[in-house]
JSON list of C-alpha atoms and ligand atoms in Angstrom, two decimals:
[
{"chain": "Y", "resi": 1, "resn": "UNK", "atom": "CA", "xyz": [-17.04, -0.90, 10.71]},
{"chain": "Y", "resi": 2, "resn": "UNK", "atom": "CA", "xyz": [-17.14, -0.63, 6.68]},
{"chain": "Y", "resi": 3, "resn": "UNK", "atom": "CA", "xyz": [-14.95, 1.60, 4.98]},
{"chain": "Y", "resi": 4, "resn": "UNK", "atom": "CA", "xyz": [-15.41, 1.91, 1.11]},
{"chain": "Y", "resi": 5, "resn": "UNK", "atom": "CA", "xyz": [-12.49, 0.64, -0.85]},
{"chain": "Y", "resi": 6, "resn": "UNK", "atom": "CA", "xyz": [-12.33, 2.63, -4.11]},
{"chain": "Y", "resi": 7, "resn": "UNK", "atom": "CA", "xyz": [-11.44, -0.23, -6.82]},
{"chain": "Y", "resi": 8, "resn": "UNK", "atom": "CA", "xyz": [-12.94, -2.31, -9.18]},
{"chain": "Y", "resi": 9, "resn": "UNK", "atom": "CA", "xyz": [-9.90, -5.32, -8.90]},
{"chain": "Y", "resi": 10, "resn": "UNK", "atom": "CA", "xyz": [-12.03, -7.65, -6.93]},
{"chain": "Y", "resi": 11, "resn": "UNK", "atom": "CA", "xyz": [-8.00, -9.39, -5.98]},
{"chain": "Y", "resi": 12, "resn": "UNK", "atom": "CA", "xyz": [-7.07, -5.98, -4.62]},
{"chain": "Y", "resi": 13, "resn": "UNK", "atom": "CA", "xyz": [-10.45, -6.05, -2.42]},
{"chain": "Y", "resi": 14, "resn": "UNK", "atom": "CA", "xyz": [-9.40, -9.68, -1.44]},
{"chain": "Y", "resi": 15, "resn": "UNK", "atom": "CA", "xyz": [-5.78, -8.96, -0.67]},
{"chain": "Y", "resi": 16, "resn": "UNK", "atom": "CA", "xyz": [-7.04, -5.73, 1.53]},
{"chain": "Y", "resi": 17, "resn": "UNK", "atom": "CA", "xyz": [-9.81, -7.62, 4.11]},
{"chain": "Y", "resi": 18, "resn": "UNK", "atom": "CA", "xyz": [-7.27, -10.39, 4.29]},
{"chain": "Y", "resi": 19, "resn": "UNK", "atom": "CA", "xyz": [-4.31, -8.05, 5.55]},
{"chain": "Y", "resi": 20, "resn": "UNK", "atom": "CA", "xyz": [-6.64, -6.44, 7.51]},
{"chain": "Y", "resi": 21, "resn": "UNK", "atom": "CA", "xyz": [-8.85, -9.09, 9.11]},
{"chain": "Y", "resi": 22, "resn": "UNK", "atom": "CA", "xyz": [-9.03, -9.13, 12.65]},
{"chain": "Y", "resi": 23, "resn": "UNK", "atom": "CA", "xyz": [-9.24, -5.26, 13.00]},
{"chain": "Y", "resi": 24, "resn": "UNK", "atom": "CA", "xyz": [-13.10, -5.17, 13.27]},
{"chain": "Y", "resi": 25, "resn": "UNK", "atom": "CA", "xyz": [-13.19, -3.47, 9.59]},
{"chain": "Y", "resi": 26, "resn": "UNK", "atom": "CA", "xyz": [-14.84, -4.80, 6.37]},
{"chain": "Y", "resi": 27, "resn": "UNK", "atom": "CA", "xyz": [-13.64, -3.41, 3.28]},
{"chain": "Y", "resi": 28, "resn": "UNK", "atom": "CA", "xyz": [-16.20, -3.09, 0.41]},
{"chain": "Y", "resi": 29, "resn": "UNK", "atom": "CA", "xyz": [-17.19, -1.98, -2.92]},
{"chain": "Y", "resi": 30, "resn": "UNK", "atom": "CA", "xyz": [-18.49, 1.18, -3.98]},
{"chain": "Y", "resi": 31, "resn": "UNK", "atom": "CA", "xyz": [-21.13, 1.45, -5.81]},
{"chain": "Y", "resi": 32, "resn": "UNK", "atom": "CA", "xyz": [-22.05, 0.90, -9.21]},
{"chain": "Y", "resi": 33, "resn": "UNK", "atom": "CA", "xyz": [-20.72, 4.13, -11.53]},
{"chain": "Y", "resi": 34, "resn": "UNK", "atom": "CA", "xyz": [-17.25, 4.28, -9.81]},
{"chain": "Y", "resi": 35, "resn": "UNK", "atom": "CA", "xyz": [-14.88, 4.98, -12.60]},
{"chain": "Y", "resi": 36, "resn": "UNK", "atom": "CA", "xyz": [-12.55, 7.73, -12.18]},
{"chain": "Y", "resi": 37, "resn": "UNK", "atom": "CA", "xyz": [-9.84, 9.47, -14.24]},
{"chain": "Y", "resi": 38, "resn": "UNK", "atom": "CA", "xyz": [-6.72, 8.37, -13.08]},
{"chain": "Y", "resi": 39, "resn": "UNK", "atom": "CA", "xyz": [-5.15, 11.60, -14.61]},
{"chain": "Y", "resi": 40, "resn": "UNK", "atom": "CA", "xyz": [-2.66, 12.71, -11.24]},
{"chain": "Y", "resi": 41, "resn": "UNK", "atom": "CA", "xyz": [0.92, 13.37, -11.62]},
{"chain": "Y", "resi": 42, "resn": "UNK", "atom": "CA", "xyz": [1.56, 10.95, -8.69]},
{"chain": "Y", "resi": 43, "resn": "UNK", "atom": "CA", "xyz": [0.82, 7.95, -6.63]},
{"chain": "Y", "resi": 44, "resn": "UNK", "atom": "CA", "xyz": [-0.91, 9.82, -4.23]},
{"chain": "Y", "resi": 45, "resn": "UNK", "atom": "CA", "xyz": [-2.88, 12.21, -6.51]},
{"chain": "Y", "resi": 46, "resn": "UNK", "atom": "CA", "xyz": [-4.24, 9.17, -7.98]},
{"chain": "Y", "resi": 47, "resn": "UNK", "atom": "CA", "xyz": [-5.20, 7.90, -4.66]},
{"chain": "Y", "resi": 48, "resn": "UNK", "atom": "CA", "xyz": [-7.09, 10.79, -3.62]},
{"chain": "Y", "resi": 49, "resn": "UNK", "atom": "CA", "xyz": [-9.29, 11.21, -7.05]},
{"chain": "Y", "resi": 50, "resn": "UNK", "atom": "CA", "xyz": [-10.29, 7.51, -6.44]},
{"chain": "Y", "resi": 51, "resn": "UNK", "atom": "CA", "xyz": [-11.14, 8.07, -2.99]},
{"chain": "Y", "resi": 52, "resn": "UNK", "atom": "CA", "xyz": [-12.81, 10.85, -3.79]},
{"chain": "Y", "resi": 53, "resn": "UNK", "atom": "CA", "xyz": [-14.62, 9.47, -6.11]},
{"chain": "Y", "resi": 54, "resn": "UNK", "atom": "CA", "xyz": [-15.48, 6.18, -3.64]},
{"chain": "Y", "resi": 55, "resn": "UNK", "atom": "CA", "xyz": [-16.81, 9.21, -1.19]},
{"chain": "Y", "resi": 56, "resn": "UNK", "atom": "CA", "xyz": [-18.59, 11.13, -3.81]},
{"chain": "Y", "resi": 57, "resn": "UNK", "atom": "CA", "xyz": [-20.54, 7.89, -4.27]},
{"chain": "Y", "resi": 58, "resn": "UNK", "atom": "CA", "xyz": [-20.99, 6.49, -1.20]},
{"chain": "Y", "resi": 59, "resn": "UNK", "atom": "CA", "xyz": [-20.88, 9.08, 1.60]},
{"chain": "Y", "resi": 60, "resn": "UNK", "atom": "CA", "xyz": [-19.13, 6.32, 3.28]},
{"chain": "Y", "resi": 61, "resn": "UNK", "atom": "CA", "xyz": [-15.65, 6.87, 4.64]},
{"chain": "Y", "resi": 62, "resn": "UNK", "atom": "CA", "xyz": [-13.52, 5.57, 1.67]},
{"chain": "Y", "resi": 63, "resn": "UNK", "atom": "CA", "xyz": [-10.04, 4.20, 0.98]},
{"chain": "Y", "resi": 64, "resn": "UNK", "atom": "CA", "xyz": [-8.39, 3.79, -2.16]},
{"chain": "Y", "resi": 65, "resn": "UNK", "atom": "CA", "xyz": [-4.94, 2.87, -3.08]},
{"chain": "Y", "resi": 66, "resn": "UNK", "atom": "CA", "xyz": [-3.01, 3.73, -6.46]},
{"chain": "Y", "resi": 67, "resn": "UNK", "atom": "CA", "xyz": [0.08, 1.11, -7.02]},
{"chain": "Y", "resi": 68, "resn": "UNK", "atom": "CA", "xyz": [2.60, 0.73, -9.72]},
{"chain": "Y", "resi": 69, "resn": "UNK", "atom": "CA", "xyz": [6.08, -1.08, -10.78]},
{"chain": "Y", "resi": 70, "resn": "UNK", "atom": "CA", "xyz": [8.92, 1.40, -10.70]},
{"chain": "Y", "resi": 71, "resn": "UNK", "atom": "CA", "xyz": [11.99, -0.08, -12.80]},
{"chain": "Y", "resi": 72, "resn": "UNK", "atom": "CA", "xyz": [15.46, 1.55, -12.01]},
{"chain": "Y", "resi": 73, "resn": "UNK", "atom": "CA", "xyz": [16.88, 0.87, -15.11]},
{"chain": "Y", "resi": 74, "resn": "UNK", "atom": "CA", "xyz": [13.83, 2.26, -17.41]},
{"chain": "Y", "resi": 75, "resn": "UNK", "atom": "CA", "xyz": [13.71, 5.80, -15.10]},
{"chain": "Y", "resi": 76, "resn": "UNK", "atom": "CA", "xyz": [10.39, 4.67, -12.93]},
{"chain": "Y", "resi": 77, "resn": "UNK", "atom": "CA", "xyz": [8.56, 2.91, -15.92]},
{"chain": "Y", "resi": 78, "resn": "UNK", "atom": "CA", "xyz": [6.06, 1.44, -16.40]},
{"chain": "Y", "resi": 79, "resn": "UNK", "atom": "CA", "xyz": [5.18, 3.48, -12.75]},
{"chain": "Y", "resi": 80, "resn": "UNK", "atom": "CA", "xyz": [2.24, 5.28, -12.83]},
{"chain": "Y", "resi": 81, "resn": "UNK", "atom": "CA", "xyz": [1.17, 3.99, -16.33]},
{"chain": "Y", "resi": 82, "resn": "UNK", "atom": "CA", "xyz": [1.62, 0.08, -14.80]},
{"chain": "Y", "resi": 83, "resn": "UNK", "atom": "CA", "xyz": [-2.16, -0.59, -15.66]},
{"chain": "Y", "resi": 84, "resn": "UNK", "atom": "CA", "xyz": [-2.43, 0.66, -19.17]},
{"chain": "Y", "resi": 85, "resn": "UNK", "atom": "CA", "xyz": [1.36, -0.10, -20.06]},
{"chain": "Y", "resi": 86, "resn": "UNK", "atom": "CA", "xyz": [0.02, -3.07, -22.79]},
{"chain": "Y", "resi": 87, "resn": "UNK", "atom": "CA", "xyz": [-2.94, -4.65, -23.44]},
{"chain": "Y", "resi": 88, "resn": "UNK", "atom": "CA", "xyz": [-3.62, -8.16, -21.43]},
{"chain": "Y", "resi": 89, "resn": "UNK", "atom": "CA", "xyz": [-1.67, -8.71, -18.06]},
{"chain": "Y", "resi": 90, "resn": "UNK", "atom": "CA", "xyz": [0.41, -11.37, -20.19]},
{"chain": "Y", "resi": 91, "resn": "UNK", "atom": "CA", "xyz": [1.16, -8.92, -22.83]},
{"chain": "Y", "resi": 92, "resn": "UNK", "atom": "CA", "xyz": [2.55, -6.31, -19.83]},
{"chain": "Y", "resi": 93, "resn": "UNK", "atom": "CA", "xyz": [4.96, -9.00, -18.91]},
{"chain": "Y", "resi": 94, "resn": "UNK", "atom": "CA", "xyz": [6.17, -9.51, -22.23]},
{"chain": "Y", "resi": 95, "resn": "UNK", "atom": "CA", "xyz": [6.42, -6.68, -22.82]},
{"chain": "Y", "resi": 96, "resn": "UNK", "atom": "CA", "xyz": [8.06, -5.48, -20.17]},
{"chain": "Y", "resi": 97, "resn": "UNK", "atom": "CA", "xyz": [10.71, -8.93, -19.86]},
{"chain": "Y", "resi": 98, "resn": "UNK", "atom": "CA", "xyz": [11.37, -7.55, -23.87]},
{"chain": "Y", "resi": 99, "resn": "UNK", "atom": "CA", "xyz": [12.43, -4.03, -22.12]},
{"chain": "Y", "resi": 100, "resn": "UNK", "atom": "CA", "xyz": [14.74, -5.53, -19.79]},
{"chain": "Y", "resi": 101, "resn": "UNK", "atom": "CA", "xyz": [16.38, -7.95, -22.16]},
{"chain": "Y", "resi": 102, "resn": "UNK", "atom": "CA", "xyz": [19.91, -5.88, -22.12]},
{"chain": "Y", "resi": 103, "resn": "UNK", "atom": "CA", "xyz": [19.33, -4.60, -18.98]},
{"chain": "Y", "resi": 104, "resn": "UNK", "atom": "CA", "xyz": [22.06, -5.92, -16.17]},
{"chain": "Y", "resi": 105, "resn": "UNK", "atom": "CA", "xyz": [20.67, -3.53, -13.29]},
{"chain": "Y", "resi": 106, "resn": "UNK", "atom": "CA", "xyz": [17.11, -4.96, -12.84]},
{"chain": "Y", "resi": 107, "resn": "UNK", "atom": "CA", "xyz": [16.49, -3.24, -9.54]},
{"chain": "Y", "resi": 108, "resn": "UNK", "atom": "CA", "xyz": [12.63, -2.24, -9.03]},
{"chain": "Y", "resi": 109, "resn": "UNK", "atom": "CA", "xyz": [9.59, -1.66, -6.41]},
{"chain": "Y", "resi": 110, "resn": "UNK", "atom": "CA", "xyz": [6.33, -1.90, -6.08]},
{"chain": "Y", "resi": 111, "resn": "UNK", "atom": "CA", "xyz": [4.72, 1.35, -4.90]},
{"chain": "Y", "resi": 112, "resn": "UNK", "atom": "CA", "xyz": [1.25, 1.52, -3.19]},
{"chain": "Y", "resi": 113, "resn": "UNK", "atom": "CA", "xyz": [0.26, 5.00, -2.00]},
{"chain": "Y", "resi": 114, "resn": "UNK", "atom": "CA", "xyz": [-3.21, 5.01, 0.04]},
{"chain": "Y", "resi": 115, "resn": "UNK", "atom": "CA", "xyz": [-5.57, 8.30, 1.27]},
{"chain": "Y", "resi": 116, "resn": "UNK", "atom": "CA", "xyz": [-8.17, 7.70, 3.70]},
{"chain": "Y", "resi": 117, "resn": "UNK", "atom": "CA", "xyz": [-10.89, 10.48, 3.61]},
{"chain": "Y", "resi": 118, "resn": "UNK", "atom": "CA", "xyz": [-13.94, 10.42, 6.63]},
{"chain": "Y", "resi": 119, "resn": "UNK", "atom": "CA", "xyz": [-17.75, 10.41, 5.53]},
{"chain": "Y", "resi": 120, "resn": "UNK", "atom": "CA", "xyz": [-17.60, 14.16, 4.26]},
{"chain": "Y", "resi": 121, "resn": "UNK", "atom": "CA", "xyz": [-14.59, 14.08, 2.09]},
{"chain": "Y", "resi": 122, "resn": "UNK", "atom": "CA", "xyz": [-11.88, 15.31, 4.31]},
{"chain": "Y", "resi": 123, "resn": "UNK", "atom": "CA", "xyz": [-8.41, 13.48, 3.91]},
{"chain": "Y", "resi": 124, "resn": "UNK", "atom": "CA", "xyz": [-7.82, 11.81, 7.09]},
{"chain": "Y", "resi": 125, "resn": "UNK", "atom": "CA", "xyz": [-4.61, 9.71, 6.55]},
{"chain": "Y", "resi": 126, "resn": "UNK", "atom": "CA", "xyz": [-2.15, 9.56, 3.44]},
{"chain": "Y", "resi": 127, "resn": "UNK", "atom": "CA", "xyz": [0.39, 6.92, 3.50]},
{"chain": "Y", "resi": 128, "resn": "UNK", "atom": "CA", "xyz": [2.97, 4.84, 1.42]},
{"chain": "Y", "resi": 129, "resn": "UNK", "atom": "CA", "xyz": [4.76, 1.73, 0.91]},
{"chain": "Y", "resi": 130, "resn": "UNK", "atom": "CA", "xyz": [6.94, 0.16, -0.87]},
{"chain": "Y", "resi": 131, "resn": "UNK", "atom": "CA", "xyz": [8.48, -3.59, -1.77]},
{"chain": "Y", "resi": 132, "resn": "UNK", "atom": "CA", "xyz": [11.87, -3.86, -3.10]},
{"chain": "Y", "resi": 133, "resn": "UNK", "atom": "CA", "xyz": [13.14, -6.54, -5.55]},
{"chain": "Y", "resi": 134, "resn": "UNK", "atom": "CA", "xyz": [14.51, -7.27, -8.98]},
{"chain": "Y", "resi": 135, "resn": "UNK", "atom": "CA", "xyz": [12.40, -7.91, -12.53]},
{"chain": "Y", "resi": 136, "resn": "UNK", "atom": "CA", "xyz": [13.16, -11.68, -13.15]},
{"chain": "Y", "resi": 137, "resn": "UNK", "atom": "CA", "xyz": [14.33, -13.06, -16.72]},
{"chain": "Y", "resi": 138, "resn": "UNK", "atom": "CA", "xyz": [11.68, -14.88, -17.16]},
{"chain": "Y", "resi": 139, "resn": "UNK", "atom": "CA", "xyz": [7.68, -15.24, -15.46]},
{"chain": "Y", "resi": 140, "resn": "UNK", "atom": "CA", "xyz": [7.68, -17.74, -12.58]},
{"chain": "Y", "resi": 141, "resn": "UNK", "atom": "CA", "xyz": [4.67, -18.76, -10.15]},
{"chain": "Y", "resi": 142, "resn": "UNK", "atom": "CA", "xyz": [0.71, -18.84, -10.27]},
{"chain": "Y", "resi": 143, "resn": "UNK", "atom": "CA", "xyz": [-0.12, -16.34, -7.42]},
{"chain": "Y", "resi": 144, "resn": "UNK", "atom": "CA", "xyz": [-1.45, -12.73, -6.82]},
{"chain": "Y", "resi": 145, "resn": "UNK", "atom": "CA", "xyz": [-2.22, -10.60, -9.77]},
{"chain": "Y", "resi": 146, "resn": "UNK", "atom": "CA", "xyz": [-0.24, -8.62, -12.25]},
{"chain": "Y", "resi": 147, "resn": "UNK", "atom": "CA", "xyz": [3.35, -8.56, -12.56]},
{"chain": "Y", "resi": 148, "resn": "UNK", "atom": "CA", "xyz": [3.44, -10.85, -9.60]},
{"chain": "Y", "resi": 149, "resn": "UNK", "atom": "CA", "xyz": [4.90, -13.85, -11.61]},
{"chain": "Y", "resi": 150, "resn": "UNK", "atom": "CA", "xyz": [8.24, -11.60, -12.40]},
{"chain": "Y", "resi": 151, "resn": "UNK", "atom": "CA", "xyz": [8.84, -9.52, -9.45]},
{"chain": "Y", "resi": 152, "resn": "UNK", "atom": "CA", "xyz": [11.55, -11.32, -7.46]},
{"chain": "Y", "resi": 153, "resn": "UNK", "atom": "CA", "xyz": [11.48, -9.72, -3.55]},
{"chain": "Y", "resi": 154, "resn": "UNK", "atom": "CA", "xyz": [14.48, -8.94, -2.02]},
{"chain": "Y", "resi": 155, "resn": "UNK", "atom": "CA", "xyz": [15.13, -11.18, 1.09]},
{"chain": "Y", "resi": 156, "resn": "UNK", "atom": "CA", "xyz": [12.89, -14.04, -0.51]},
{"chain": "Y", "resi": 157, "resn": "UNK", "atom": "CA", "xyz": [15.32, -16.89, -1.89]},
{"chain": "Y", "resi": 158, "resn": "UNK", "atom": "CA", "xyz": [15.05, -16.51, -5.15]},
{"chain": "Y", "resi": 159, "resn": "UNK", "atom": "CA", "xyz": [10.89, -16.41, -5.19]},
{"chain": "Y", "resi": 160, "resn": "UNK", "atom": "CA", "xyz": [8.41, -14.64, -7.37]},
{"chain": "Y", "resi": 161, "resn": "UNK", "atom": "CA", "xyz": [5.92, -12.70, -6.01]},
{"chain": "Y", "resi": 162, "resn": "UNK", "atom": "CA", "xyz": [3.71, -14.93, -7.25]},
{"chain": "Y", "resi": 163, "resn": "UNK", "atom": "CA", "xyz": [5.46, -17.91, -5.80]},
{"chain": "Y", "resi": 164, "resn": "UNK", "atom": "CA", "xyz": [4.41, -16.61, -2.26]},
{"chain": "Y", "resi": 165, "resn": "UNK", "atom": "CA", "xyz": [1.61, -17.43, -0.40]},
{"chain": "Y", "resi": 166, "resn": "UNK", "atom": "CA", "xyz": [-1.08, -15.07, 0.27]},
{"chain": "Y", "resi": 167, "resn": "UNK", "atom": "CA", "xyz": [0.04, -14.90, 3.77]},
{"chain": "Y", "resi": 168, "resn": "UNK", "atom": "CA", "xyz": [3.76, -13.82, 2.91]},
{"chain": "Y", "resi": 169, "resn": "UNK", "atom": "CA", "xyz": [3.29, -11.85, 0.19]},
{"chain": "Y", "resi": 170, "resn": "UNK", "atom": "CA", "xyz": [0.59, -9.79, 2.48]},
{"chain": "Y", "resi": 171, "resn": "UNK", "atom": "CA", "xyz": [3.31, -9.52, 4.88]},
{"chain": "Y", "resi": 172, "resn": "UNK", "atom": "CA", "xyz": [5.71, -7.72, 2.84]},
{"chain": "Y", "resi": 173, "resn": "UNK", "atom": "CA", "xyz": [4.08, -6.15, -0.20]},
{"chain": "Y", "resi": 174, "resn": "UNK", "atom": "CA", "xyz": [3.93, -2.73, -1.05]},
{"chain": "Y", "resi": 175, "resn": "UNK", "atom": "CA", "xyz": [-0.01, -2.85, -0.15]},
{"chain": "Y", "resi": 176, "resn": "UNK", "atom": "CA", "xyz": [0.49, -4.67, 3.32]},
{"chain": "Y", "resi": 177, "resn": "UNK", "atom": "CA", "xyz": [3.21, -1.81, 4.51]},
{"chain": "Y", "resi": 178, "resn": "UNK", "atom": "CA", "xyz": [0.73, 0.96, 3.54]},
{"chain": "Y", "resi": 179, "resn": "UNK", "atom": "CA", "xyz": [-2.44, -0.68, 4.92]},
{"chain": "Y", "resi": 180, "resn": "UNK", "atom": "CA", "xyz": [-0.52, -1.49, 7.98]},
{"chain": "Y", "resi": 181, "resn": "UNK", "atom": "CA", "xyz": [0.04, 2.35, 8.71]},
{"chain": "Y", "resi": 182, "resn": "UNK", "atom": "CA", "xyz": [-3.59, 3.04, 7.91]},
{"chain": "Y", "resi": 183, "resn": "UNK", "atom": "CA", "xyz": [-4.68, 0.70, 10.27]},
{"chain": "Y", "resi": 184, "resn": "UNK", "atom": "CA", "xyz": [-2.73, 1.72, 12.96]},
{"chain": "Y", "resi": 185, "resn": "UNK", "atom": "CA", "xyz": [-3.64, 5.30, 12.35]},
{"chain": "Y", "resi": 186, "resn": "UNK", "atom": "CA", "xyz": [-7.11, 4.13, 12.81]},
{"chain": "Y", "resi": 187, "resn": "UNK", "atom": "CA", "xyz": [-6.40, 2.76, 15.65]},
{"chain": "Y", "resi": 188, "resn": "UNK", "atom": "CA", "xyz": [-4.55, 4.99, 17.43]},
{"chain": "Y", "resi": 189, "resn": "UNK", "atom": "CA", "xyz": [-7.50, 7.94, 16.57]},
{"chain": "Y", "resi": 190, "resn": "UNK", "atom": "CA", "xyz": [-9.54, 5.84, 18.41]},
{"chain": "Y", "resi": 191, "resn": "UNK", "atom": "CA", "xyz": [-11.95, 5.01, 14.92]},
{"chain": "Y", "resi": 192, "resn": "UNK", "atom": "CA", "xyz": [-11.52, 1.16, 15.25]},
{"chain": "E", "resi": 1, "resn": "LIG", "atom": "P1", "xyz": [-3.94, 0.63, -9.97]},
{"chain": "E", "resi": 1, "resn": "LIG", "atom": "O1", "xyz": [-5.13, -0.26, -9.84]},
{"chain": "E", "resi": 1, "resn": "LIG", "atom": "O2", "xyz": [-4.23, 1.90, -10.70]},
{"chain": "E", "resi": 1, "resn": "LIG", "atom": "O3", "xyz": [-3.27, 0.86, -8.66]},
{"chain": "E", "resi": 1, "resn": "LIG", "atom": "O4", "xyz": [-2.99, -0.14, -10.97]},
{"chain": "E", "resi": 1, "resn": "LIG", "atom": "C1", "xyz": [-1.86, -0.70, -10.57]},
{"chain": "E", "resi": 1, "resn": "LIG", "atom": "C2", "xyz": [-1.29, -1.65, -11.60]},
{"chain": "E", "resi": 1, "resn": "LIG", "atom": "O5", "xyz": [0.03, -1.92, -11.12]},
{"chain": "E", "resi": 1, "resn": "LIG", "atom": "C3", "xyz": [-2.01, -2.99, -11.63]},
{"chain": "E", "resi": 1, "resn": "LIG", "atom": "O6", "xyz": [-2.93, -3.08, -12.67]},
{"chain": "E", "resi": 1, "resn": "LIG", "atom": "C4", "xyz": [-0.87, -3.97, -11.80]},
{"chain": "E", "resi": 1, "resn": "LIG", "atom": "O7", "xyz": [-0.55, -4.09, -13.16]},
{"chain": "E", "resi": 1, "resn": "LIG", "atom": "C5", "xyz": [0.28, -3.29, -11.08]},
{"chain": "E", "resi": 1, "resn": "LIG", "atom": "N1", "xyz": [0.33, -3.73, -9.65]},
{"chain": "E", "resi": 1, "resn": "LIG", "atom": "C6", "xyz": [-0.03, -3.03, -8.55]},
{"chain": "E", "resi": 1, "resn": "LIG", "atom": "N2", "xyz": [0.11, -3.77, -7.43]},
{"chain": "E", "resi": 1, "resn": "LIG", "atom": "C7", "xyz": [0.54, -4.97, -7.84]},
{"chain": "E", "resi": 1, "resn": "LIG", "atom": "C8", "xyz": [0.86, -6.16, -7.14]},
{"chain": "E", "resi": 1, "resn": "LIG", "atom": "O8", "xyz": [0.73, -6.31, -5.91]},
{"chain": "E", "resi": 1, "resn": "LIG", "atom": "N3", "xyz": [1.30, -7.18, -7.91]},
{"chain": "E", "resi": 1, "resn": "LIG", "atom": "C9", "xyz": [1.45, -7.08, -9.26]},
{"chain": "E", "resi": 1, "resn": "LIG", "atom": "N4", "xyz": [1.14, -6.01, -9.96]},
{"chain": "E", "resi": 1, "resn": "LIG", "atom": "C10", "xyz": [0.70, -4.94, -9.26]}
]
């Protein structure tokens, strides 16, 4: 079965058939001309106007996922604006490590809200996870995407998100928990 996935982050595509292999469904692109405004006040809003727009496209049942770094200390930021919050990916650590300088509570999470809508539009499935950690003092690690290299996840030793493997970091990331409970609504609705 193919479901649409509603990005253009080929890694996010990647990370998504890889947490889901082995349930019988391929995740791909939609087609050329996806680009929708991102302009919800939430997680989820911004999930459904992507999968929306995945839908309008493809008449395809479609998937799409809106994800962000919430940072206790700077009230949510950089949170919904995670993607636009500096220029290059390097820059948004920076700039964000240049944020937390003073900062002695560097609690965070990684939020990942998903809607699932069926071939006409209709939301099927809303769901969200979260990964819990702490914003490193300084960029460690070569894996994943993002602010991977300094998001340091609770329960992991002292590791970077982007000092995990694919495997682990599927296993406990904000993605992986919300996929997991689209998957298994799937499932148990008898789709898969
Ligand atoms: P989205 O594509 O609109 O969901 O943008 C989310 C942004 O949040 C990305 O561009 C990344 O900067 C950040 N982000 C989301 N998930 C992750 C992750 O798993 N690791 C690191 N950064 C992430």
């Amino acid at each position: 079965m193919e479901i649409v996935f509603a990005t253009a982050n080929p890694h996010k595509l990647e990370e998504i058939n890889e947490i889901s292999k082995g349930s019988g469904i391929k995740f791909i692109l939609p087609p050329a001309g996806f680009n929708p405004i991102e302009n919800g006040a939430t997680f989820e809003e911004n999930s459904l106007i992507k999968a929306k727009a995945a839908n309008k496209l493809s008449g395809k049942m479609s998937l799409a996922d809106d994800s962000g770094l919430c940072v206790e200390s700077l009230n949510g930021a950089p949170g919904l604006y995670s993607a636009r919050y500096a220029g290059t990916q390097a820059e948004k650590i920076s700039k964000l490590l240049e944020e937390m300088k003073d900062k002695t509570n560097r609690k965070a999470k990684f939020v990942c809200s998903m809607t699932l809508l069926d071939e006409s539009g209709n939301i099927l499935c809303v769901k969200t996870g979260e990964c819990h950690g702490e914003i490193a003092h300084k960029a460690a690690g070569c894996g994943g995407f993002g602010y991977d290299p300094i998001f340091l996840v609770e329960g992991a030793g002292g590791k970077t998100m982007a000092e995990m493997t694919e495997h682990e970091k599927n296993e406990i990331s904000h993605r992986g928990r919300a996929l997991r409970m689209i998957l298994e609504f799937l499932s148990k609705n008898n789709a898969l």
